[in-house]
CSV table of C-alpha atoms and ligand atoms in Angstrom, one decimal:
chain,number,residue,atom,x,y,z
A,1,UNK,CA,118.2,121.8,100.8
A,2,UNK,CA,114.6,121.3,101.9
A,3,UNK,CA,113.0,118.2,100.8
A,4,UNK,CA,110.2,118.5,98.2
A,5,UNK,CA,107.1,116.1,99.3
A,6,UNK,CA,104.6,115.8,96.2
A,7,UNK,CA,102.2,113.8,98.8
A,8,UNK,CA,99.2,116.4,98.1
A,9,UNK,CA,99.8,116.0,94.5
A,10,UNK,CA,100.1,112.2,94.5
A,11,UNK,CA,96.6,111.9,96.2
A,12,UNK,CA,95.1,113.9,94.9
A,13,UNK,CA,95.2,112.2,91.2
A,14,UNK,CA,92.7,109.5,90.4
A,15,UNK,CA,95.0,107.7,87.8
A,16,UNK,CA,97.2,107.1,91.1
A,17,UNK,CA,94.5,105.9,93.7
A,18,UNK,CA,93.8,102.2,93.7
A,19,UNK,CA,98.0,101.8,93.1
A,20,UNK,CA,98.2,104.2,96.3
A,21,UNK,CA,95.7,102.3,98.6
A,22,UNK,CA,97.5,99.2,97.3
A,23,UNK,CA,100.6,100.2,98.3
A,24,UNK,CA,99.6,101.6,101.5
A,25,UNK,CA,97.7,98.1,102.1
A,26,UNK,CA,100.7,96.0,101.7
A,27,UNK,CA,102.8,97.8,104.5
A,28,UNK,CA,106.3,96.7,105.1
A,29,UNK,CA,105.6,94.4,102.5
A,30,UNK,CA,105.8,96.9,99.6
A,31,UNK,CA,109.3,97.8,100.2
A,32,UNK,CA,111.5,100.7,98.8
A,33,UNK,CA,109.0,101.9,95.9
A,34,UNK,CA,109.4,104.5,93.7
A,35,UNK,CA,107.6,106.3,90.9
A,36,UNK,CA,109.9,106.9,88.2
A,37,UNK,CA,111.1,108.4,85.1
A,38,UNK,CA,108.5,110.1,82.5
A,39,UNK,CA,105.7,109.2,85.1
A,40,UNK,CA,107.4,112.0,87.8
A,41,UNK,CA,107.9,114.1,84.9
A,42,UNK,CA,104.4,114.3,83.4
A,43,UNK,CA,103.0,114.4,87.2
A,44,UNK,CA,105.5,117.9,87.8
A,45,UNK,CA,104.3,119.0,84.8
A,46,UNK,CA,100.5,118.6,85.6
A,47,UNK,CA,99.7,116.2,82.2
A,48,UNK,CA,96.5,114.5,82.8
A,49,UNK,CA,97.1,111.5,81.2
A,50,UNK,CA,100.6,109.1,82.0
A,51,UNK,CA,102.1,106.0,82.3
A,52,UNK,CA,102.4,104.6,85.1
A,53,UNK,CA,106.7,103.3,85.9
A,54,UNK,CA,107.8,102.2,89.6
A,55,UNK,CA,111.2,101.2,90.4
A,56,UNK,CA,112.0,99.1,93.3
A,57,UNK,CA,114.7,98.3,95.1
A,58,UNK,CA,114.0,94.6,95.2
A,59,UNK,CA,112.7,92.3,93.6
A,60,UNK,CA,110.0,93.5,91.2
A,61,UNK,CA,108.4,90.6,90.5
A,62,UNK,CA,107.7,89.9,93.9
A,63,UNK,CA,106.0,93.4,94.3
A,64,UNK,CA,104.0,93.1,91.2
A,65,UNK,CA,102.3,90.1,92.3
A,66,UNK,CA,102.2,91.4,95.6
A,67,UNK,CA,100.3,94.5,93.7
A,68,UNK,CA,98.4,92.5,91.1
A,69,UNK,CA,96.3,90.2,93.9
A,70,UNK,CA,95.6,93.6,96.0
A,71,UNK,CA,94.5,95.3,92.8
A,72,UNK,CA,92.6,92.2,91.6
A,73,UNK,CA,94.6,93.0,88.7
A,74,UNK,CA,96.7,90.3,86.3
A,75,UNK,CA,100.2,90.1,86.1
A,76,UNK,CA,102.5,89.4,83.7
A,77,UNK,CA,106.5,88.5,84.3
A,78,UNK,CA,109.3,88.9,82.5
A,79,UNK,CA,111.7,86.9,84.3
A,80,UNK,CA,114.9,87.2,81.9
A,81,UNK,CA,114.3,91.0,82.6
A,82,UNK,CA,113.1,91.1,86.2
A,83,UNK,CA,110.6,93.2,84.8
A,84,UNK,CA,106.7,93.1,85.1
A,85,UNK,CA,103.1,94.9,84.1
A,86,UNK,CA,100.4,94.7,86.2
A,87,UNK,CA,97.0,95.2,84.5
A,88,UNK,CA,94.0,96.1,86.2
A,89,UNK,CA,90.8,97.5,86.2
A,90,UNK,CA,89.3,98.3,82.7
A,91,UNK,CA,92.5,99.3,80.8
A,92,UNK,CA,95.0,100.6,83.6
A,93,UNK,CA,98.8,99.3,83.7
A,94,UNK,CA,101.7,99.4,86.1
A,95,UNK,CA,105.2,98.8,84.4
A,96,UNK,CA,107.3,97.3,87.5
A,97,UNK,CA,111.5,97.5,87.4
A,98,UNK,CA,113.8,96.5,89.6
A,99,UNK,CA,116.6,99.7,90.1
A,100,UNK,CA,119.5,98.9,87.6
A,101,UNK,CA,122.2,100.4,86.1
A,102,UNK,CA,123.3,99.8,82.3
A,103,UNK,CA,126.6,99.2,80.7
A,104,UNK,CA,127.1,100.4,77.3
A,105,UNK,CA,130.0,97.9,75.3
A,106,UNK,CA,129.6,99.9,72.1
A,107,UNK,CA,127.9,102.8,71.0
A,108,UNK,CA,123.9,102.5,69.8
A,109,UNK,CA,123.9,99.0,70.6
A,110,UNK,CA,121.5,97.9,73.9
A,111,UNK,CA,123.3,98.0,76.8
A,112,UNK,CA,123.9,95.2,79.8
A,113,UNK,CA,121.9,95.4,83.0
A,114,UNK,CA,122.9,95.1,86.5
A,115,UNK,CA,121.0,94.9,89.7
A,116,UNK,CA,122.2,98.6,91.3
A,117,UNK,CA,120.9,101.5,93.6
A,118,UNK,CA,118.0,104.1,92.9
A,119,UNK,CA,120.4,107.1,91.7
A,120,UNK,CA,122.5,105.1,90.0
A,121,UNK,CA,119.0,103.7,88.4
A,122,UNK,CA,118.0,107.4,87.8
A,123,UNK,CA,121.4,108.2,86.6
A,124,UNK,CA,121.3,105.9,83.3
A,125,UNK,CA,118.3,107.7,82.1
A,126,UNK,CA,118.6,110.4,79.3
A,127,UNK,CA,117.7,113.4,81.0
A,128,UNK,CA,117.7,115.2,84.3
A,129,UNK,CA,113.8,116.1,83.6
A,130,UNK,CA,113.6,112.1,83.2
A,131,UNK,CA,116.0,111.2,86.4
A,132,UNK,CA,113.4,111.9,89.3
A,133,UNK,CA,111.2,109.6,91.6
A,134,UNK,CA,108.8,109.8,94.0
A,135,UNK,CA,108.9,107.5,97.0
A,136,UNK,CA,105.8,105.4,97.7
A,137,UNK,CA,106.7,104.1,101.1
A,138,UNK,CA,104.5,104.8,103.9
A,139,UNK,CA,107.6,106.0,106.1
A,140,UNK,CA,108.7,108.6,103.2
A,141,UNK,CA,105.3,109.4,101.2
A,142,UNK,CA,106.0,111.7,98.7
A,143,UNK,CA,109.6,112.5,99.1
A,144,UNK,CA,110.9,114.0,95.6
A,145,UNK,CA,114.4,112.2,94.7
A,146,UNK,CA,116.4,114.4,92.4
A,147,UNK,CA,120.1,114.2,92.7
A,148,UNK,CA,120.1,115.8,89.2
A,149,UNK,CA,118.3,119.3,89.4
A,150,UNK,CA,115.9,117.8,87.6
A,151,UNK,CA,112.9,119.7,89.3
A,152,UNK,CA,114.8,123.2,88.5
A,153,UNK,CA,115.5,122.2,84.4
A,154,UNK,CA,111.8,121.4,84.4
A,155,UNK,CA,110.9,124.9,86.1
A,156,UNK,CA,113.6,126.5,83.5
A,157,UNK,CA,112.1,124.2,80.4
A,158,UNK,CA,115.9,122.9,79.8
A,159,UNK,CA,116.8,119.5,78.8
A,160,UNK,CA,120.1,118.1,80.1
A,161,UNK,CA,121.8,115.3,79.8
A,162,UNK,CA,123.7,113.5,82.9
A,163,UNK,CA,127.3,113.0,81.3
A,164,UNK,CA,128.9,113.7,78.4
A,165,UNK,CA,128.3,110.1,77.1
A,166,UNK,CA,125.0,110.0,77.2
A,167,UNK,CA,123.6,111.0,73.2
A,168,UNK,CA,127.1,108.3,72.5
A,169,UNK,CA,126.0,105.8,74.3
A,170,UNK,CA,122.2,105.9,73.2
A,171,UNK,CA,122.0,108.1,69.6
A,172,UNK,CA,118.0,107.5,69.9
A,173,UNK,CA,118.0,110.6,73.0
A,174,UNK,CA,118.6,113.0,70.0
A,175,UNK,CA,115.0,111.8,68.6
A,176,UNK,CA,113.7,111.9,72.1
A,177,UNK,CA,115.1,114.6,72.9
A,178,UNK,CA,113.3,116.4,69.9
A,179,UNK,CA,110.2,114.3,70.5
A,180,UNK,CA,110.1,116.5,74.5
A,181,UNK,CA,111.1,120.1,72.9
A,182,UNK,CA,107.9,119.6,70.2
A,183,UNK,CA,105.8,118.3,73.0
A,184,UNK,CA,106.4,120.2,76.4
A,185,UNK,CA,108.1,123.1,75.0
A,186,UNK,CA,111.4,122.1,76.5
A,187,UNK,CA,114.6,122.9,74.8
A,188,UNK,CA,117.6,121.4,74.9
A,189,UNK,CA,120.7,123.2,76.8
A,190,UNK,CA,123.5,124.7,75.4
A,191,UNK,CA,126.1,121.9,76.5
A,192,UNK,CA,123.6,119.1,76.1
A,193,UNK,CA,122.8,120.7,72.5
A,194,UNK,CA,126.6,121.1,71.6
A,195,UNK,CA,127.2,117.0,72.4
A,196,UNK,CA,124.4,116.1,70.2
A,197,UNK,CA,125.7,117.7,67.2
A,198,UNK,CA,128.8,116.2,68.0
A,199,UNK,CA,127.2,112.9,68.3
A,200,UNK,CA,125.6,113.1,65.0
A,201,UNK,CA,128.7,114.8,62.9
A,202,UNK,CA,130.7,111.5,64.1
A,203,UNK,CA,127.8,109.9,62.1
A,204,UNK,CA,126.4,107.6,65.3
A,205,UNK,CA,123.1,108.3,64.2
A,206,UNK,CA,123.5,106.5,61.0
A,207,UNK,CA,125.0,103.9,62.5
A,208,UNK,CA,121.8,102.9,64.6
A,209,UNK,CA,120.2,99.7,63.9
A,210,UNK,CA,117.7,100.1,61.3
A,211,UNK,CA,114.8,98.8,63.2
A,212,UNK,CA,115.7,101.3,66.0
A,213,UNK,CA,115.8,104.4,63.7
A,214,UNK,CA,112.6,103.7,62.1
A,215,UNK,CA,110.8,103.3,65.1
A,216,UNK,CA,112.3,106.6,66.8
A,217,UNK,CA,111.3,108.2,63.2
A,218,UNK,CA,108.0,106.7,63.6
A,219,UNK,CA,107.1,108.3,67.1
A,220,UNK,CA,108.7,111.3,66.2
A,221,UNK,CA,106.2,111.9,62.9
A,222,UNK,CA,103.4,110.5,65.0
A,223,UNK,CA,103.9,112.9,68.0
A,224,UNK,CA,101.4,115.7,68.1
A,225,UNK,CA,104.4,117.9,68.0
A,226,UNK,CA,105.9,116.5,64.7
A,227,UNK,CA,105.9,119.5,62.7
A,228,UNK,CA,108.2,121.4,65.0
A,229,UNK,CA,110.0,118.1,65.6
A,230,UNK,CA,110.6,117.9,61.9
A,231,UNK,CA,112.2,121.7,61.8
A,232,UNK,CA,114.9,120.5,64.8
A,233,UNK,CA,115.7,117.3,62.9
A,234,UNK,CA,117.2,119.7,60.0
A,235,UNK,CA,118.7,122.1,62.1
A,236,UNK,CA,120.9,119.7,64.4
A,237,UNK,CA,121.6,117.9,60.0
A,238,UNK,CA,120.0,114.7,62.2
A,239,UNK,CA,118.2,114.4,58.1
A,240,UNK,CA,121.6,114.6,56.3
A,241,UNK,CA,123.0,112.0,58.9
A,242,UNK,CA,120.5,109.4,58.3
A,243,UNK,CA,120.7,109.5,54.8
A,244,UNK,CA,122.1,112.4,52.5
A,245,UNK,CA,118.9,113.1,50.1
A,246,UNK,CA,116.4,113.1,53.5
A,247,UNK,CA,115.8,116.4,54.0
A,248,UNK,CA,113.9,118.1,57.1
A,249,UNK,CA,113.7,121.9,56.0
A,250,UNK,CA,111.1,124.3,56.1
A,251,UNK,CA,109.6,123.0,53.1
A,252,UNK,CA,109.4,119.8,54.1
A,253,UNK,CA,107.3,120.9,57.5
A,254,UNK,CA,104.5,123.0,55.5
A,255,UNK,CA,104.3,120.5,53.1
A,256,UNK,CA,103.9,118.1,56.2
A,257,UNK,CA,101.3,120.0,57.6
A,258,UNK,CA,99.5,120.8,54.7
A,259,UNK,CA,99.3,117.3,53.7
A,260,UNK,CA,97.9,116.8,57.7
A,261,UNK,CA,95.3,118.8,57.6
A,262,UNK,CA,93.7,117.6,53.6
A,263,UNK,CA,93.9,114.0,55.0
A,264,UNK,CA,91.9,115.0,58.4
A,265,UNK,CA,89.4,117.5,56.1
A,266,UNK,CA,89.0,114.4,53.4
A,267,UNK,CA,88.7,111.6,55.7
A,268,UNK,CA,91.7,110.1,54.4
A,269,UNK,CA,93.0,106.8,55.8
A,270,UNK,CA,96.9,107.0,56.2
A,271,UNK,CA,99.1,106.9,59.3
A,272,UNK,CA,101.0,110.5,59.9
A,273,UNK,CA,104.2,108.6,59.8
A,274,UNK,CA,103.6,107.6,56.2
A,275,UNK,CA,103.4,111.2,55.4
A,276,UNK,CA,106.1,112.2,57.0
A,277,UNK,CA,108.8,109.1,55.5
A,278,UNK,CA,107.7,110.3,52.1
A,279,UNK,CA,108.0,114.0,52.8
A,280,UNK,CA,111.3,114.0,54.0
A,281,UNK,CA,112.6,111.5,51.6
A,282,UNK,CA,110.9,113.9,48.3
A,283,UNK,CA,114.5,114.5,46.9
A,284,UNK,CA,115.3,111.1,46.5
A,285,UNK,CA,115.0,108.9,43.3
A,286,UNK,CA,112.9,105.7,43.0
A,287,UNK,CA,116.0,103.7,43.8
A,288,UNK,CA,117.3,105.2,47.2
A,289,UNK,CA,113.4,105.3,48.4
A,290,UNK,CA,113.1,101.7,48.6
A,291,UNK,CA,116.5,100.8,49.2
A,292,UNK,CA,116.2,103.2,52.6
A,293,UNK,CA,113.2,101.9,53.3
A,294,UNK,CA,113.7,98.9,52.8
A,295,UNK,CA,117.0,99.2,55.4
A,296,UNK,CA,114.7,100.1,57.8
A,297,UNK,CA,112.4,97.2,57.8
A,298,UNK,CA,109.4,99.2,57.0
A,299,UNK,CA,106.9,96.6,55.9
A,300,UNK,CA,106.8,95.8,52.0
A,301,UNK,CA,103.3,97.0,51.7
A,302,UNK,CA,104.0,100.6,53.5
A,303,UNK,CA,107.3,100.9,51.7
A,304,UNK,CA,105.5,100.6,48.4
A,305,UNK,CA,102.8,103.5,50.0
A,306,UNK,CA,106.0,105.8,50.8
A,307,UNK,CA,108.3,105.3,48.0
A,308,UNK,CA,105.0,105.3,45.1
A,309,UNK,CA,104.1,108.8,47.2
A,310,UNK,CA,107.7,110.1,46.9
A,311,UNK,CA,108.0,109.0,43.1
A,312,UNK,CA,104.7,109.5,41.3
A,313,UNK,CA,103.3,112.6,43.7
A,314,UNK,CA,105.4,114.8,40.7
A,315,UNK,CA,104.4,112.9,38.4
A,316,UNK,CA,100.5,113.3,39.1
A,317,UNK,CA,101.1,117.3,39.8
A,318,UNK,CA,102.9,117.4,36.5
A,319,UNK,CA,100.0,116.0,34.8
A,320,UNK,CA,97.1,117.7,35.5
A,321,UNK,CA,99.0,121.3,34.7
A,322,UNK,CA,99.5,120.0,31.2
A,323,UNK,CA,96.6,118.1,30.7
A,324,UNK,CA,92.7,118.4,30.7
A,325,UNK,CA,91.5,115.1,32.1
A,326,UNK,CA,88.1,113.3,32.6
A,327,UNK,CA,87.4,112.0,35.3
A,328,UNK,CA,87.6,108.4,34.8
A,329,UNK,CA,91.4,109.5,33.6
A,330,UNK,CA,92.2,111.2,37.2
A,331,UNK,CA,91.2,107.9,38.5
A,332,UNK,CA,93.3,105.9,36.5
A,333,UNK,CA,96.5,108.4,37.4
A,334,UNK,CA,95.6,108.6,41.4
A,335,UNK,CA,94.3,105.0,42.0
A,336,UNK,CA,97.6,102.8,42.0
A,337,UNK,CA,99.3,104.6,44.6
A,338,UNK,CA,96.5,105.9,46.7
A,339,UNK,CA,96.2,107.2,48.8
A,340,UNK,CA,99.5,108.2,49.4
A,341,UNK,CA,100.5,109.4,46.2
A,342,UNK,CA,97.2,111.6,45.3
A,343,UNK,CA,97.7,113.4,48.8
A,344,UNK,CA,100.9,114.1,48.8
A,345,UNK,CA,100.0,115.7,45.1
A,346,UNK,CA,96.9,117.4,46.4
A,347,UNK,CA,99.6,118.8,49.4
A,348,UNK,CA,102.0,120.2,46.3
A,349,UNK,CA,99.3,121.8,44.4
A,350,UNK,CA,95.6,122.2,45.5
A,351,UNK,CA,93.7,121.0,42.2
A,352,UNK,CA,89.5,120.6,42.0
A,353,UNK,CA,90.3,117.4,40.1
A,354,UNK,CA,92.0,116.0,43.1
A,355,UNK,CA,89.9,117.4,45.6
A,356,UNK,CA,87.1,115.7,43.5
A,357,UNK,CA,89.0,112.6,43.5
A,358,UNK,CA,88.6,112.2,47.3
A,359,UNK,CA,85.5,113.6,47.3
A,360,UNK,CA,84.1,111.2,45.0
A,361,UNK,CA,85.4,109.9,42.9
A,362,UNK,CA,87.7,107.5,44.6
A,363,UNK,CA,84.4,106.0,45.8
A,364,UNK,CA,82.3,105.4,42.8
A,365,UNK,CA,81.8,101.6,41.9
A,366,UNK,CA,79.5,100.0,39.7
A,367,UNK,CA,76.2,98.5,40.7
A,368,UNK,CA,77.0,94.8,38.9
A,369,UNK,CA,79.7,92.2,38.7
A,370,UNK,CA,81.6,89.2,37.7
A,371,UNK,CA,78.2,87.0,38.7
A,372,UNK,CA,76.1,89.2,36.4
A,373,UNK,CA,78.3,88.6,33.4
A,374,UNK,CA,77.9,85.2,34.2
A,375,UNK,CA,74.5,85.1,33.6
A,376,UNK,CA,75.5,86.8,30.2
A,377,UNK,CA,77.2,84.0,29.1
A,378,UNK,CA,80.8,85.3,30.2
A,379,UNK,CA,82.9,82.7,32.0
A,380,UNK,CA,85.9,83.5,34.6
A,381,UNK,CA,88.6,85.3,32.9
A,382,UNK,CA,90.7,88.6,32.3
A,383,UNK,CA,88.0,89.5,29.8
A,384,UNK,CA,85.4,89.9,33.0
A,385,UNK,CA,88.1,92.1,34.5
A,386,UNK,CA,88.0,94.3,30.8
A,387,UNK,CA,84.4,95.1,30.9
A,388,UNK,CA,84.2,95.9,34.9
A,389,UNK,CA,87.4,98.4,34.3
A,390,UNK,CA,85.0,99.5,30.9
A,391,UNK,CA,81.8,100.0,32.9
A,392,UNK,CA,83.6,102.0,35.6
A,393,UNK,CA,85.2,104.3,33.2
A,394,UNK,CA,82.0,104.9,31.7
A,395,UNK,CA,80.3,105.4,35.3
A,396,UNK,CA,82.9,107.8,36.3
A,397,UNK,CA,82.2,110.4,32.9
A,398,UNK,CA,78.7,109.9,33.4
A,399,UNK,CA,77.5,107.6,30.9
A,400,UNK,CA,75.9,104.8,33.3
A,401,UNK,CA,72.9,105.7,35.5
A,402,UNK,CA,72.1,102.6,37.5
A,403,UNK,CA,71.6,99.4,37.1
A,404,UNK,CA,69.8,98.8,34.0
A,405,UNK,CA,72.0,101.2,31.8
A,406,UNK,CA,74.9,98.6,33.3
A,407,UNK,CA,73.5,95.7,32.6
A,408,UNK,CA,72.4,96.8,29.0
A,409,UNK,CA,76.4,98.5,28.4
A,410,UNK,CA,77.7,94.7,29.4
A,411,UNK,CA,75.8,93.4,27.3
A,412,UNK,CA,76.3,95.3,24.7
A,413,UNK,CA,80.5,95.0,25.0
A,414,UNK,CA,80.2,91.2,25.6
A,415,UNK,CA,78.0,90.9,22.0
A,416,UNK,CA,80.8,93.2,20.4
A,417,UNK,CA,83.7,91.3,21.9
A,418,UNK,CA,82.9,87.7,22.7
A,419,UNK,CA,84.9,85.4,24.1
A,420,UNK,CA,87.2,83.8,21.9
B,501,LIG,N1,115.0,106.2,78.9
B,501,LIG,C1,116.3,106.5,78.7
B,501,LIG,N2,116.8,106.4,77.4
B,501,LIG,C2,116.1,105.9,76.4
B,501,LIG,C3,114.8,105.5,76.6
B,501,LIG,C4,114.3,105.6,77.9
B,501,LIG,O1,116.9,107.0,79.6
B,501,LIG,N3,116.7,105.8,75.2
B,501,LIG,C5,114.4,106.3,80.3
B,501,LIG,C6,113.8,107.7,80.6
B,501,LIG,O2,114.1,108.0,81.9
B,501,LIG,C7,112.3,107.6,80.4
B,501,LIG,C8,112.1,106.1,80.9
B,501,LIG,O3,113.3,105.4,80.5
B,501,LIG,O4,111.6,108.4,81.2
B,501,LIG,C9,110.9,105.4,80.2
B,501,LIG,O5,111.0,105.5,78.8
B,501,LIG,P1,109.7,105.8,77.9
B,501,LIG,O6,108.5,105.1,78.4
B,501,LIG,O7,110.2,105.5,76.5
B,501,LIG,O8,109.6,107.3,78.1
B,501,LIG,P2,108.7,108.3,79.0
B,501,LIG,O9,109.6,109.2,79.7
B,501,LIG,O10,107.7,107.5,79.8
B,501,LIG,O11,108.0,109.2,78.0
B,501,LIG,P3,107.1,109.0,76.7
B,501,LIG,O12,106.7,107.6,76.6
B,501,LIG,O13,106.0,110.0,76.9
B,501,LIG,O14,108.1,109.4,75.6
């Protein structure tokens, strides 16, 4: 086989050169260095933008602050790990690890590290299009390592895993392996797709640990390929493993999109990943919302965002078919879950009154507060709150224009109402 040298490439990219000349600057001193992992992929695969991940075989902290005082750059070591990053310039970083090989004691759990060789480094990675590396050594610029065809599976768009164990040992590949299909068009062999649904019928996915799921969930619904990522999950029943009521159907990826797209042409404020939680988890009641996602360590104040969306979105949609409202009532219905809730509505069933809420209404506050009803006469208490809720109502159908009209409607409730 003729070797593959990737030296034009490799110079020819600015996000490489000052870790290049750095390398080349240190000599023998550098060692046996390697680019690694997603960084060889995304460089194959032409992406402009990457991470930067070298491997040595050595000691890595050594070579990172070998690399960080050429580079002028700052390094930080992780010593427990024999891991470092290397920061430099205005917002660059160089993730540093020496070649290992994991041991897995029980499925899903993290696995134990030892010091080994390159391919035995590149074979404990998930897959082939992951297992490459590009040596940095002056001797061997360029030189491609890929004991795994992982070159040819890139070329043919396949990804493979490198044993049998692999989706076993580590049930987070199936996310990532859905994550690479949505976002480089890759798709996931036969074989490699076969021991993934086998993975997840013997229900390891479910057994993941809850912080690990959400945060393979999160990057999944946050991945610029999520919609199609979405569409996979159902098909391998990844939803159904995860929890019986989550479901990842068609439905659930227009609704997604849909929802996408109102938030982006509203200017709404809410993380895709929100979205997505409360779209796939639509079927489930008010109890199994929070108790999921509440097992997943989602913080209290987004779990109360996702699990209001999932149980009041019907709720709002079921109200304005049946009812005519005003204004200041569309306010009170979309207000205490928004703005999860009103979207996720708004996604369901495109109403004006919605559309109005984000448009306007949600933004309409009244000129005076609790200092002005001080000067009224009206000291601290839930009576202040009364007459502010009172004023905005009547603001929100129209029947305050500015200032003055406030001031005389406060007074005018205080004098009707005093304070007892
Ligand atoms: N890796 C793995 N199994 C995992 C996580 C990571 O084998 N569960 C390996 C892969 O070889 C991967 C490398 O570790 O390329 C670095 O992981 P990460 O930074 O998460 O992925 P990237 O491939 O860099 O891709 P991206 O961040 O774009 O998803």
């Amino acid at each position: 086989m003729t070797t593959l040298r990737l030296a034009k490439e490799l110079t020819a990219l600015e996000r490489l050169r000052a870790l290049l000349d750095a390398v080349a600057s240190l000599g023998d001193r550098a060692g046996d260095v390697y680019l690694v992992g997603g960084t060889v992929r995304d460089i194959l695969l032409g992406e402009e933008s990457f991470d930067v991940d070298i491997a040595v075989e050595g000691d890595a902290i050594e070579f990172a602050r070998a690399l960080a005082s050429t580079l002028e750059g700052r390094l930080t070591p992780h010593e427990k790990f024999g891991t470092a990053v290397v920061l430099y310039g205005e917002d660059k970083r160089i993730d540093v690890v020496t070649t290992r090989t994991e041991l897995y004691d029980a499925p899903g759990a993290l696995p134990t590290v030892e010091r080994a060789g390159l391919r035995e480094d590149l074979f404990r990675r998930d897959f082939t299009v992951n297992a490459m590396a590009v040596s940095l050594q002056p001797a061997d610029f360029g030189r491609l390592v890929d004991p795994f065809g992982g070159r040819a599976d890139l070329e043919a768009r396949l990804l493979r895993v490198l044993h049998n164990r692999s989706f076993i040992d580590d049930p987070t590949r199936i996310f990532r392996a859905i994550r690479y299909e949505a976002r480089y068009g890759l798709r996931l062999e036969e074989h490699s797709g076969r021991l993934a649904r086998a993975c997840i019928e013997m229900g390891l996915v479910g057994d993941l640990s809850s912080a690990r799921l959400r945060d393979e969930l999160q990057a999944l619904l946050e991945d610029p390929g999520a919609i199609g990522g979405i569409l996979r999950l159902g098909e391998l029943a990844a939803d159904r493993a995860i929890h019986p009521h989550l479901r990842a159907d068609a439905n659930a990826a227009e609704l997604f999109e849909r929802a996408l797209k109102l938030r982006d042409e509203l200017h709404i404020v809410v993380p895709s990943w929100r979205i997505g939680l409360a779209v796939l988890g639509r079927d489930m009641s008010s109890e199994e919302a929070y108790g999921w996602l509440e097992r997943l360590k989602v913080r209290r104040r987004d779990v109360d965002r996702i699990a209001g969306a999932i149980t009041i979105a019907p709720r709002i949609v079921e109200r304005l078919r049946t009812a005519q409202l005003d204004p200041a009532e569309i306010v009170a219905l979309a207000d205490p879950f928004a703005p999860d809730a009103p979207l996720l509505a708004l996604s369901r069933e495109d109403t004006p009154a919605l559309r109005d809420y984000f448009a306007r209404l949600r933004d309409v506050r009244i000129e005076i507060g609790g200092a002005e009803l001080a000067t009224m006469g009206l000291s601290e208490s839930p009576r202040v709150g009364e007459v502010l809720a009172e004023l905005r109502r009547r603001k929100l159908n129209g029947e305050l224009d500015g200032r003055e009209s406030e001031l005389e409607a406060a007074r005018a409730l205080i004098a009707a109402a005093p304070e007892e």
